[in-house]
mmCIF file of C-alpha atoms and ligand atoms in Angstrom:
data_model
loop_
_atom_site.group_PDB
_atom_site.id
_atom_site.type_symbol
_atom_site.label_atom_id
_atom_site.label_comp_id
_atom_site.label_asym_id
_atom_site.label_seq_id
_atom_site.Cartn_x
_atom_site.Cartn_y
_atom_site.Cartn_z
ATOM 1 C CA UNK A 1 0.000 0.000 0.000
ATOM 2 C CA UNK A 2 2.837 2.403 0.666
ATOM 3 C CA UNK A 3 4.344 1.721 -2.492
ATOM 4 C CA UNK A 4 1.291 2.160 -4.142
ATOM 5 C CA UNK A 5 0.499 5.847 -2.199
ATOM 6 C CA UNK A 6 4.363 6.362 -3.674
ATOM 7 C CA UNK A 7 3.993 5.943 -7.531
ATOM 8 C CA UNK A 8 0.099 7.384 -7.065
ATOM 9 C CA UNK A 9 2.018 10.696 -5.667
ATOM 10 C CA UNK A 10 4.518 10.263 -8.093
ATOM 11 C CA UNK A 11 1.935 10.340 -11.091
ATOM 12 C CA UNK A 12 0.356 13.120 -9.715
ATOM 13 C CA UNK A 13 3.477 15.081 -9.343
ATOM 14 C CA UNK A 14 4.303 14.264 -12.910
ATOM 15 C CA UNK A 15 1.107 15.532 -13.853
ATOM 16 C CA UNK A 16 1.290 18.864 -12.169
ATOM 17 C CA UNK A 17 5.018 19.622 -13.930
ATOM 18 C CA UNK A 18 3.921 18.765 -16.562
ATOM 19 C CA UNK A 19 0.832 21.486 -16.854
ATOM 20 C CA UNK A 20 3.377 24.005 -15.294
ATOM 21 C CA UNK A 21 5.973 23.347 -18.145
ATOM 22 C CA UNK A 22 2.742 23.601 -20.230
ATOM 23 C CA UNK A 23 2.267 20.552 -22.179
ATOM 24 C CA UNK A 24 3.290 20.026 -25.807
ATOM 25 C CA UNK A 25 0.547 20.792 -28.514
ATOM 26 C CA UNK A 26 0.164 18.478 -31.122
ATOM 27 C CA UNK A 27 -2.066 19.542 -33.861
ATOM 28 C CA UNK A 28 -3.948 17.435 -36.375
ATOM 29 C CA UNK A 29 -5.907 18.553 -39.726
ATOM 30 C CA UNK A 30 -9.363 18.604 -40.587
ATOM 31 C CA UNK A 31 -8.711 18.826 -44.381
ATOM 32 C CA UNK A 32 -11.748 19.088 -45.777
ATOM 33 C CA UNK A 33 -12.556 19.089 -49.857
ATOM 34 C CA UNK A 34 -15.589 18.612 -51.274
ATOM 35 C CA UNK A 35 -17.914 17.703 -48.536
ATOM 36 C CA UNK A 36 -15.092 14.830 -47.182
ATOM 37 C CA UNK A 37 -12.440 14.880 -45.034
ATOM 38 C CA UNK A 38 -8.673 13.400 -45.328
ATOM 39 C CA UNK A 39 -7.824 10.385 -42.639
ATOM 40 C CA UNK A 40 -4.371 9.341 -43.624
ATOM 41 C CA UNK A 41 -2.818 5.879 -42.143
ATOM 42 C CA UNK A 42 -0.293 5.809 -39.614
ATOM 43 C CA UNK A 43 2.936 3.870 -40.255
ATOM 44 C CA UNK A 44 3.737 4.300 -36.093
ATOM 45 C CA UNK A 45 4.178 3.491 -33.388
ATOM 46 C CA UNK A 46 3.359 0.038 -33.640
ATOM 47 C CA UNK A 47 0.373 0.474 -31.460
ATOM 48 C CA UNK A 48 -1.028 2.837 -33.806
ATOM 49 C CA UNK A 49 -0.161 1.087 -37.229
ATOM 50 C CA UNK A 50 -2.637 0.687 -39.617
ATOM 51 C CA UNK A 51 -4.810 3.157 -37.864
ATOM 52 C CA UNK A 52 -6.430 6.162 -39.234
ATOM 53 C CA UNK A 53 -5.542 9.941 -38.215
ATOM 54 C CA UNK A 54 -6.114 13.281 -39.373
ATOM 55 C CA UNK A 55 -2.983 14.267 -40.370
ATOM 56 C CA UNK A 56 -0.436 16.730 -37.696
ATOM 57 C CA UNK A 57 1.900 16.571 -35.732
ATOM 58 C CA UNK A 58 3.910 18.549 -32.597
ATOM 59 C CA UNK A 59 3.856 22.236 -32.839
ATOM 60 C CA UNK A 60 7.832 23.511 -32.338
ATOM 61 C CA UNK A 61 9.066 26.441 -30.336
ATOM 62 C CA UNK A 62 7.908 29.903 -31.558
ATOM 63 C CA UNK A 63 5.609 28.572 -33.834
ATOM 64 C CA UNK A 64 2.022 28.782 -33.885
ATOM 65 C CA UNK A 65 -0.933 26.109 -34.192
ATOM 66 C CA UNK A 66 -1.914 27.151 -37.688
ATOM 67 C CA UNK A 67 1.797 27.662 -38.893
ATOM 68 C CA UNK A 68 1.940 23.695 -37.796
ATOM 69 C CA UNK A 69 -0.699 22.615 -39.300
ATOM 70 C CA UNK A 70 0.718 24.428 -42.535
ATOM 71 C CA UNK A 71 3.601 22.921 -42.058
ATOM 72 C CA UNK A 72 2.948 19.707 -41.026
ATOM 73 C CA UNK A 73 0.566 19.542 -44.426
ATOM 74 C CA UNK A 74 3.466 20.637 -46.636
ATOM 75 C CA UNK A 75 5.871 17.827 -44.773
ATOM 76 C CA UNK A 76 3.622 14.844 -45.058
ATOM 77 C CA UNK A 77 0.544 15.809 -47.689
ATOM 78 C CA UNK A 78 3.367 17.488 -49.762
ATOM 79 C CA UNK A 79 0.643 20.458 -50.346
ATOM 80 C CA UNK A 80 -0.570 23.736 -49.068
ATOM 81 C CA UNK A 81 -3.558 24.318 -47.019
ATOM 82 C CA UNK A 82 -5.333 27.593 -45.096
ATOM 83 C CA UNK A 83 -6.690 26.721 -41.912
ATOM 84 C CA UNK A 84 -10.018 27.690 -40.799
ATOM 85 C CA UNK A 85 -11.681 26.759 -37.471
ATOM 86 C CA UNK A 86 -10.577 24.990 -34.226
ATOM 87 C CA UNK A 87 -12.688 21.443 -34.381
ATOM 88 C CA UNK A 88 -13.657 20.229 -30.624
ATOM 89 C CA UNK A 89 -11.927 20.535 -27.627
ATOM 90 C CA UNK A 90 -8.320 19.587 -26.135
ATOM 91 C CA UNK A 91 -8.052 15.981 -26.348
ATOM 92 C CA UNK A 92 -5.662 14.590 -24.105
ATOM 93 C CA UNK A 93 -3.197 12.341 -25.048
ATOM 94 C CA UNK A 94 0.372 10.754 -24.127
ATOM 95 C CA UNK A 95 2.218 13.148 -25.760
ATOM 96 C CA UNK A 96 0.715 16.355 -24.249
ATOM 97 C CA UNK A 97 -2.666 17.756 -25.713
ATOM 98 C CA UNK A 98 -4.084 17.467 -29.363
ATOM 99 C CA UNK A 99 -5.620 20.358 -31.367
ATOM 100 C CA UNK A 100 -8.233 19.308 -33.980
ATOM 101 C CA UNK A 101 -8.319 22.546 -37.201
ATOM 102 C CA UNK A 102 -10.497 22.541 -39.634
ATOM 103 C CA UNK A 103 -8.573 23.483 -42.983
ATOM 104 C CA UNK A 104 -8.765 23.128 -46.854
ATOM 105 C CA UNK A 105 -6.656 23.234 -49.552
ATOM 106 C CA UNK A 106 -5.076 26.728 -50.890
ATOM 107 C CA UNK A 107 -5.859 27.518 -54.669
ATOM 108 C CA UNK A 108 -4.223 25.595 -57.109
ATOM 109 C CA UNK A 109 -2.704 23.282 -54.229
ATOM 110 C CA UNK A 110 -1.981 19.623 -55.412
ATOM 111 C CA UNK A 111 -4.271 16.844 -53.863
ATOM 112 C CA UNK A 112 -2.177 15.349 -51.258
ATOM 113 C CA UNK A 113 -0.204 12.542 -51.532
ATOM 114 C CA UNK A 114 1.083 9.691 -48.411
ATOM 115 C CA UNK A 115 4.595 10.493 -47.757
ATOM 116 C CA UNK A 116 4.295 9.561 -44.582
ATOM 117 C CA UNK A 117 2.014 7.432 -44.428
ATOM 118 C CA UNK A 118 0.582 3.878 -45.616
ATOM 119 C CA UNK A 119 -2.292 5.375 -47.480
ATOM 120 C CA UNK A 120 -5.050 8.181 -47.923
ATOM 121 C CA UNK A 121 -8.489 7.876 -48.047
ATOM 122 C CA UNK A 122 -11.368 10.998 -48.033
ATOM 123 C CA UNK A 123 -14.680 10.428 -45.934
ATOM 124 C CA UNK A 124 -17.129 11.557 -46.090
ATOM 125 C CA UNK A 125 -19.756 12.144 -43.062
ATOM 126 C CA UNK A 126 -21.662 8.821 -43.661
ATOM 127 C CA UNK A 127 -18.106 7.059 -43.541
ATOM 128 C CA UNK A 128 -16.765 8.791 -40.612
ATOM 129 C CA UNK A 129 -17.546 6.977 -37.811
ATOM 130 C CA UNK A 130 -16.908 3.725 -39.481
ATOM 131 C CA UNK A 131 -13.293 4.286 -39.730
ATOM 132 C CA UNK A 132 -10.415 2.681 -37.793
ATOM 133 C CA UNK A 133 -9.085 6.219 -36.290
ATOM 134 C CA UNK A 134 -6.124 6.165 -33.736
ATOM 135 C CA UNK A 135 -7.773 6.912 -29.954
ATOM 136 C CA UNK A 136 -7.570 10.182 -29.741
ATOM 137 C CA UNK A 137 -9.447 11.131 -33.168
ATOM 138 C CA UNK A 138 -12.534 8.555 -32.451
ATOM 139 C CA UNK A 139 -13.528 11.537 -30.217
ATOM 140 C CA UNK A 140 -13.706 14.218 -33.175
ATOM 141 C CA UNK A 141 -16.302 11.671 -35.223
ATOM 142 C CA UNK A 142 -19.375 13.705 -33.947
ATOM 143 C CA UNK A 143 -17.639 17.118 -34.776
ATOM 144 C CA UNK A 144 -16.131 15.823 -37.993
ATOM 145 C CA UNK A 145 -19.557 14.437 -39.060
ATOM 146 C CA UNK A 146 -21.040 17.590 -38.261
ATOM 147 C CA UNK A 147 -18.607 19.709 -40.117
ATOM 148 C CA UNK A 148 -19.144 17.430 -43.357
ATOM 149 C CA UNK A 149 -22.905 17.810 -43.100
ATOM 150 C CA UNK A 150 -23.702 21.494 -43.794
HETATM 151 N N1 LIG B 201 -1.483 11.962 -32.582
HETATM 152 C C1 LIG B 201 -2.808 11.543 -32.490
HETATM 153 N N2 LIG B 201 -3.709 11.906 -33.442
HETATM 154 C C2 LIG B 201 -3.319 12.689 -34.485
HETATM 155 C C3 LIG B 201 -1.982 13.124 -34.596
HETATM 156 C C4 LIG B 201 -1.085 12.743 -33.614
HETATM 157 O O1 LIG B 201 -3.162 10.842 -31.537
HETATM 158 N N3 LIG B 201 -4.222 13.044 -35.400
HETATM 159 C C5 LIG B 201 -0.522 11.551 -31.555
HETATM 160 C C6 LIG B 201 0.340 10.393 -31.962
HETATM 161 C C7 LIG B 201 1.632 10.658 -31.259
HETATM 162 C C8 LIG B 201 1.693 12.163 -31.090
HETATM 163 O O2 LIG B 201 0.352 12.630 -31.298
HETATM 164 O O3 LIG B 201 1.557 10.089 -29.961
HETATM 165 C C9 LIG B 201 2.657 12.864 -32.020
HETATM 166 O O4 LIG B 201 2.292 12.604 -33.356
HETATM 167 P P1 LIG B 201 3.374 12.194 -34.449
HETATM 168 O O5 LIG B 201 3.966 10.897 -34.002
HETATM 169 O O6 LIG B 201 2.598 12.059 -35.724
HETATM 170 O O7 LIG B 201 4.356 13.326 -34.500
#
């Protein structure tokens, strides 16, 4: 039981340096074209292989959340996109907190293409919630199928 009260305390400290530090942002897209959305398949870690994700990643130093999402579009979609709305709340996860945005693609942007990942597929709002998405994004499938479904 003492042990236990140990690592319980020791979680909880972890916990509250962590929100001091302020916890990293990750930041996924919402790219939507023509009434679907982009869910891109994850290559890793193994426990999320095969899986389905909107498309992001960890926002760096000095940068903001829709300067990632640019970026993180142009590093694995290979294309350019404008970011519109914020999509849900914070959703927690290991690596700090994820950030859902809503974007589409700029004019004249190529359609994007997996060079990251194991494949692409758009879905639409009917499809959504039948999708293998990674944890975190199966709680965006009520947003996501709102967003699709003007
Ligand atoms: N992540 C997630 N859902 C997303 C994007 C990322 O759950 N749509 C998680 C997976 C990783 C972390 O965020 O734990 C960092 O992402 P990445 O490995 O793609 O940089």
């Amino acid at each position: 039981p003492f042990r236990r009260l140990l690592a319980t305390r020791a979680t909880v400290l972890a916990e509250a340096a962590r929100a001091l530090a302020g916890a990293q942002v990750v930041v996924a897209t919402a790219l939507v074209r023509d009434a679907a959305v982009l869910a891109a398949r994850r290559t890793r870690p193994p426990e999320l292989a095969g899986l389905w994700e909107l498309p992001g990643g960890r926002v760096e130093a000095g940068e903001s959340e829709a300067d990632a999402v640019v970026r993180e579009c142009r590093e694995e979609l290979g294309t350019d996109v404008v970011v519109d709305a914020r999509l849900g709340t914070d959703l927690r996860i290991d690596a700090g907190v994820l950030r859902v945005h809503a974007a589409h693609l700029a004019d004249g942007a190529p359609g994007p293409r997996a060079l990251e990942h194991s494949g692409l597929r758009w879905v639409t709002a009917a499809e959504v919630p039948g999708v293998d998405w990674v944890p975190a994004d199966r709680a965006v499938v009520a947003d996501l199928v709102d967003l699709l479904r003007p």
